[in-house]
Amino acid sequence: MGRAFVYVILGGGVAAGYAAHEFVKRGVSHGELCIISEEPVAPYERPALSKGYLLPEDPARLPAFHCCVGTNEERLTPKWYKEHGIELVLGTRVKSADVRRKTLLTATGETITYKILIVATGARALKLEEFGVSGSDADGVCYLRDLADANRLVNVMQSSSGGNAVVIGGGYIGMECAASLVINNINVTMVFPEAHCMARLFTPKIASYYEEFYKSKGVQFVKGTVLTSFDFDSDQKVTAVNLRDGTKLPADMVIVGIGIRPNTSLFEGQLTLEKGGIKVNGRMQSSNNSVYAVGDVATFPVKIFSETRRLEHVDFARKAARHAVAAIMEPEKTTEFDYLPFFYSRVFTLSWQFYGDNTGDVVHFGDFSGNRFGAYWVNKGQVVGSFLEGGTKEEYEAIAKITRLKPAIEDLVDLEKQGLGFALTLSRIPEPSEEAVVVSSGSASTLVVEKPLYAWHATAGVILAASIAAFAYWYGRRRRRW
């Protein structure tokens, strides 16, 4: 017993929804496409689970956040898939895959064959048991990875109002859930082994700002230690958290956010794996040319940095899914994926965005006593990363643009003085061609530089250099005519 499709998307998360949308835009025929998902609902915008879904008033609920509302496009409800002839195989686990025979075997014994497979299996939450701590399934202990987790978390929060919550982990899930717990009138203590929150991205100075803001909301931090065990009552409900440093924290509930692991087990020994994910090329194509991988599970070439990486963020999942479908449907028109790493978060009244890479020297700027500040990362003399809290749409677009341009920097002190103005000024200059860039400042002369590195210093320095070089260029032309 089995079914056959031209295209199969394995996984029902964000990437699956955006891939389906792209397939329809590019003219997939009815009956050609199938989505297989372990979840019982059509693909949805997963970031909603740690944000709007946890609010005590007017919380987000399906069908409000089905894909693709995250990019202000149409909402792909189950009706939409039916109208476009896309088969949704929901609540179904695939227990084995054979990429040579192009077949998938479900837990119910059904065989599904394909011509092209898109692996969008995402990642699973790391469990405490993997670190030698038992109790993940205990009453009051929560994770947050899918809709079922979110529903359980909401129920536990509602029964813990006015009580104590311990959040294990200082990353995305920890920070966003902690904010939601506070809004739900729950006392929060965050525990993580690093020296500061969001250690993979934030600098100590940036982290300090957010930690102080959270403290102003009543959140407490216990840093540099880890969970070792729980205390339970006679009903096996959690009552306390025991830490390695000897601290015991009372707890009516616990949220665990200690990282994720890509779901690659179906393809181990069949596809090339790298850095924890399925290695793909610039077309999101794996070592088997009929299999593509997108989202958390994909390790792909980051063109701007000339290296392969695996990124755990919704923006990449959306864009990689669209690119893979473009490469499948119109290969002759599809170039290599050129993605600028992007991360963002919104908590309380705060909102930040980050682009690029956080390596090299850090240059902070702005008002850290207010609500708009940021940082540049300069590596090997070039800006490779930019961060901004409290920016406008134009300002966020500006830091994204200059991160992609990778302007050369010689004076870090001057860059700090210019701050956000550096990005705004540079971003307003027209995009350069492959051969040259035109630099103009007011009525100053124009300078044409072949294959520029965008060496920008103080504004006055730029104008002066432009004027001198423009004169030299004009003078050289005159000499050649003579």
mmCIF file of N, CA, C and O in Angstrom, residues 11-58:
data_model
loop_
_atom_site.group_PDB
_atom_site.id
_atom_site.type_symbol
_atom_site.label_atom_id
_atom_site.label_comp_id
_atom_site.label_asym_id
_atom_site.label_seq_id
_atom_site.Cartn_x
_atom_site.Cartn_y
_atom_site.Cartn_z
ATOM 1 N N GLY A 11 8.339 17.066 6.906
ATOM 2 C CA GLY A 11 8.374 18.031 7.995
ATOM 3 C C GLY A 11 7.267 19.045 7.811
ATOM 4 O O GLY A 11 6.948 19.424 6.678
ATOM 5 N N GLY A 12 6.684 19.497 8.921
ATOM 6 C CA GLY A 12 5.539 20.397 8.814
ATOM 7 C C GLY A 12 5.713 21.712 9.516
ATOM 8 O O GLY A 12 4.735 22.300 9.993
ATOM 9 N N GLY A 13 6.939 22.201 9.602
ATOM 10 C CA GLY A 13 7.195 23.472 10.275
ATOM 11 C C GLY A 13 7.125 24.660 9.341
ATOM 12 O O GLY A 13 6.492 24.610 8.274
ATOM 13 N N VAL A 14 7.796 25.724 9.732
ATOM 14 C CA VAL A 14 7.785 26.970 8.965
ATOM 15 C C VAL A 14 8.271 26.740 7.533
ATOM 16 O O VAL A 14 7.642 27.195 6.568
ATOM 17 N N ALA A 15 9.384 26.037 7.378
ATOM 18 C CA ALA A 15 9.962 25.832 6.047
ATOM 19 C C ALA A 15 8.996 25.117 5.125
ATOM 20 O O ALA A 15 8.910 25.436 3.932
ATOM 21 N N ALA A 16 8.256 24.163 5.648
ATOM 22 C CA ALA A 16 7.306 23.421 4.821
ATOM 23 C C ALA A 16 6.223 24.333 4.265
ATOM 24 O O ALA A 16 5.859 24.249 3.084
ATOM 25 N N GLY A 17 5.705 25.210 5.107
ATOM 26 C CA GLY A 17 4.657 26.115 4.651
ATOM 27 C C GLY A 17 5.148 27.064 3.574
ATOM 28 O O GLY A 17 4.470 27.282 2.564
ATOM 29 N N TYR A 18 6.339 27.615 3.759
ATOM 30 C CA TYR A 18 6.878 28.557 2.773
ATOM 31 C C TYR A 18 7.286 27.844 1.487
ATOM 32 O O TYR A 18 7.167 28.412 0.392
ATOM 33 N N ALA A 19 7.742 26.620 1.591
ATOM 34 C CA ALA A 19 8.054 25.844 0.389
ATOM 35 C C ALA A 19 6.787 25.570 -0.402
ATOM 36 O O ALA A 19 6.763 25.703 -1.638
ATOM 37 N N ALA A 20 5.718 25.191 0.289
ATOM 38 C CA ALA A 20 4.445 24.930 -0.386
ATOM 39 C C ALA A 20 3.943 26.182 -1.100
ATOM 40 O O ALA A 20 3.458 26.121 -2.247
ATOM 41 N N HIS A 21 4.054 27.316 -0.433
ATOM 42 C CA HIS A 21 3.615 28.582 -1.028
ATOM 43 C C HIS A 21 4.405 28.881 -2.298
ATOM 44 O O HIS A 21 3.841 29.319 -3.316
ATOM 45 N N GLU A 22 5.713 28.627 -2.248
ATOM 46 C CA GLU A 22 6.550 28.884 -3.426
ATOM 47 C C GLU A 22 6.224 27.914 -4.557
ATOM 48 O O GLU A 22 6.222 28.305 -5.734
ATOM 49 N N PHE A 23 5.958 26.662 -4.228
ATOM 50 C CA PHE A 23 5.565 25.690 -5.247
ATOM 51 C C PHE A 23 4.311 26.174 -5.991
ATOM 52 O O PHE A 23 4.237 26.102 -7.229
ATOM 53 N N VAL A 24 3.331 26.666 -5.249
ATOM 54 C CA VAL A 24 2.090 27.135 -5.871
ATOM 55 C C VAL A 24 2.354 28.348 -6.739
ATOM 56 O O VAL A 24 1.844 28.453 -7.869
ATOM 57 N N LYS A 25 3.178 29.279 -6.259
ATOM 58 C CA LYS A 25 3.500 30.464 -7.051
ATOM 59 C C LYS A 25 4.186 30.091 -8.366
ATOM 60 O O LYS A 25 4.052 30.797 -9.363
ATOM 61 N N ARG A 26 4.903 28.973 -8.345
ATOM 62 C CA ARG A 26 5.645 28.557 -9.544
ATOM 63 C C ARG A 26 4.907 27.507 -10.364
ATOM 64 O O ARG A 26 5.476 26.874 -11.243
ATOM 65 N N GLY A 27 3.631 27.302 -10.041
ATOM 66 C CA GLY A 27 2.777 26.517 -10.916
ATOM 67 C C GLY A 27 2.761 25.016 -10.713
ATOM 68 O O GLY A 27 2.531 24.273 -11.667
ATOM 69 N N VAL A 28 2.977 24.542 -9.489
ATOM 70 C CA VAL A 28 2.894 23.104 -9.253
ATOM 71 C C VAL A 28 1.482 22.617 -9.580
ATOM 72 O O VAL A 28 0.493 23.312 -9.332
ATOM 73 N N SER A 29 1.387 21.459 -10.172
ATOM 74 C CA SER A 29 0.085 20.910 -10.564
ATOM 75 C C SER A 29 -0.582 20.205 -9.390
ATOM 76 O O SER A 29 0.076 19.723 -8.463
ATOM 77 N N HIS A 30 -1.904 20.140 -9.446
ATOM 78 C CA HIS A 30 -2.654 19.435 -8.416
ATOM 79 C C HIS A 30 -2.207 17.977 -8.348
ATOM 80 O O HIS A 30 -2.027 17.322 -9.370
ATOM 81 N N GLY A 31 -2.026 17.496 -7.127
ATOM 82 C CA GLY A 31 -1.671 16.091 -6.941
ATOM 83 C C GLY A 31 -0.181 15.797 -6.987
ATOM 84 O O GLY A 31 0.230 14.665 -6.735
ATOM 85 N N GLU A 32 0.641 16.815 -7.300
ATOM 86 C CA GLU A 32 2.084 16.581 -7.409
ATOM 87 C C GLU A 32 2.819 16.696 -6.075
ATOM 88 O O GLU A 32 3.884 16.107 -5.899
ATOM 89 N N LEU A 33 2.256 17.472 -5.142
ATOM 90 C CA LEU A 33 2.978 17.821 -3.914
ATOM 91 C C LEU A 33 2.308 17.240 -2.677
ATOM 92 O O LEU A 33 1.087 17.299 -2.530
ATOM 93 N N CYS A 34 3.149 16.742 -1.772
ATOM 94 C CA CYS A 34 2.676 16.179 -0.511
ATOM 95 C C CYS A 34 3.538 16.704 0.629
ATOM 96 O O CYS A 34 4.757 16.851 0.480
ATOM 97 N N ILE A 35 2.916 17.005 1.770
ATOM 98 C CA ILE A 35 3.631 17.384 2.991
ATOM 99 C C ILE A 35 3.349 16.333 4.056
ATOM 100 O O ILE A 35 2.177 16.029 4.335
ATOM 101 N N ILE A 36 4.395 15.788 4.629
ATOM 102 C CA ILE A 36 4.251 14.795 5.698
ATOM 103 C C ILE A 36 4.737 15.422 6.996
ATOM 104 O O ILE A 36 5.874 15.887 7.085
ATOM 105 N N SER A 37 3.883 15.418 8.009
ATOM 106 C CA SER A 37 4.234 16.053 9.272
ATOM 107 C C SER A 37 3.779 15.209 10.455
ATOM 108 O O SER A 37 2.695 14.632 10.434
ATOM 109 N N GLU A 38 4.616 15.181 11.500
ATOM 110 C CA GLU A 38 4.222 14.500 12.733
ATOM 111 C C GLU A 38 3.172 15.294 13.495
ATOM 112 O O GLU A 38 2.407 14.730 14.279
ATOM 113 N N GLU A 39 3.128 16.591 13.281
ATOM 114 C CA GLU A 39 2.146 17.411 13.978
ATOM 115 C C GLU A 39 0.773 17.257 13.330
ATOM 116 O O GLU A 39 0.662 17.024 12.115
ATOM 117 N N PRO A 40 -0.300 17.411 14.121
ATOM 118 C CA PRO A 40 -1.650 17.198 13.582
ATOM 119 C C PRO A 40 -2.253 18.407 12.894
ATOM 120 O O PRO A 40 -3.412 18.371 12.495
ATOM 121 N N VAL A 41 -1.473 19.485 12.753
ATOM 122 C CA VAL A 41 -1.980 20.721 12.146
ATOM 123 C C VAL A 41 -1.113 21.124 10.966
ATOM 124 O O VAL A 41 0.040 20.723 10.855
ATOM 125 N N ALA A 42 -1.694 21.938 10.091
ATOM 126 C CA ALA A 42 -0.953 22.447 8.931
ATOM 127 C C ALA A 42 0.182 23.351 9.400
ATOM 128 O O ALA A 42 0.143 23.900 10.508
ATOM 129 N N PRO A 43 1.232 23.528 8.581
ATOM 130 C CA PRO A 43 2.392 24.342 8.971
ATOM 131 C C PRO A 43 2.008 25.725 9.499
ATOM 132 O O PRO A 43 1.106 26.377 8.974
ATOM 133 N N TYR A 44 2.725 26.149 10.530
ATOM 134 C CA TYR A 44 2.429 27.427 11.175
ATOM 135 C C TYR A 44 3.722 28.163 11.518
ATOM 136 O O TYR A 44 4.811 27.597 11.440
ATOM 137 N N GLU A 45 3.563 29.440 11.890
ATOM 138 C CA GLU A 45 4.703 30.288 12.233
ATOM 139 C C GLU A 45 5.161 29.963 13.655
ATOM 140 O O GLU A 45 4.581 30.432 14.639
ATOM 141 N N ARG A 46 6.205 29.171 13.772
ATOM 142 C CA ARG A 46 6.639 28.676 15.078
ATOM 143 C C ARG A 46 7.029 29.776 16.081
ATOM 144 O O ARG A 46 6.844 29.598 17.289
ATOM 145 N N PRO A 47 7.601 30.932 15.652
ATOM 146 C CA PRO A 47 7.945 31.963 16.631
ATOM 147 C C PRO A 47 6.767 32.425 17.484
ATOM 148 O O PRO A 47 6.969 32.925 18.593
ATOM 149 N N ALA A 48 5.551 32.266 16.983
ATOM 150 C CA ALA A 48 4.375 32.688 17.754
ATOM 151 C C ALA A 48 4.264 31.934 19.076
ATOM 152 O O ALA A 48 3.687 32.448 20.045
ATOM 153 N N LEU A 49 4.816 30.740 19.141
ATOM 154 C CA LEU A 49 4.669 29.909 20.336
ATOM 155 C C LEU A 49 5.342 30.521 21.557
ATOM 156 O O LEU A 49 4.873 30.346 22.683
ATOM 157 N N SER A 50 6.460 31.218 21.367
ATOM 158 C CA SER A 50 7.154 31.820 22.510
ATOM 159 C C SER A 50 6.823 33.297 22.660
ATOM 160 O O SER A 50 7.388 33.969 23.523
ATOM 161 N N LYS A 51 5.906 33.780 21.857
ATOM 162 C CA LYS A 51 5.530 35.193 21.917
ATOM 163 C C LYS A 51 4.024 35.314 22.161
ATOM 164 O O LYS A 51 3.563 35.172 23.294
ATOM 165 N N GLY A 52 3.265 35.548 21.116
ATOM 166 C CA GLY A 52 1.838 35.800 21.264
ATOM 167 C C GLY A 52 1.040 34.671 21.885
ATOM 168 O O GLY A 52 0.029 34.908 22.550
ATOM 169 N N TYR A 53 1.476 33.433 21.697
ATOM 170 C CA TYR A 53 0.717 32.292 22.195
ATOM 171 C C TYR A 53 0.658 32.262 23.718
ATOM 172 O O TYR A 53 -0.295 31.745 24.305
ATOM 173 N N LEU A 54 1.665 32.826 24.380
ATOM 174 C CA LEU A 54 1.769 32.750 25.832
ATOM 175 C C LEU A 54 1.174 33.962 26.549
ATOM 176 O O LEU A 54 1.211 34.029 27.778
ATOM 177 N N LEU A 55 0.627 34.915 25.808
ATOM 178 C CA LEU A 55 0.066 36.102 26.435
ATOM 179 C C LEU A 55 -1.211 35.765 27.199
ATOM 180 O O LEU A 55 -2.009 34.947 26.748
ATOM 181 N N PRO A 56 -1.426 36.413 28.348
ATOM 182 C CA PRO A 56 -2.633 36.123 29.123
ATOM 183 C C PRO A 56 -3.898 36.728 28.530
ATOM 184 O O PRO A 56 -5.006 36.237 28.773
ATOM 185 N N GLU A 57 -3.751 37.804 27.763
ATOM 186 C CA GLU A 57 -4.899 38.461 27.147
ATOM 187 C C GLU A 57 -4.787 38.415 25.623
ATOM 188 O O GLU A 57 -3.740 38.711 25.069
ATOM 189 N N ASP A 58 -5.870 38.047 24.990
ATOM 190 C CA ASP A 58 -5.938 37.959 23.527
ATOM 191 C C ASP A 58 -4.746 37.192 22.956
ATOM 192 O O ASP A 58 -4.028 37.691 22.062
#
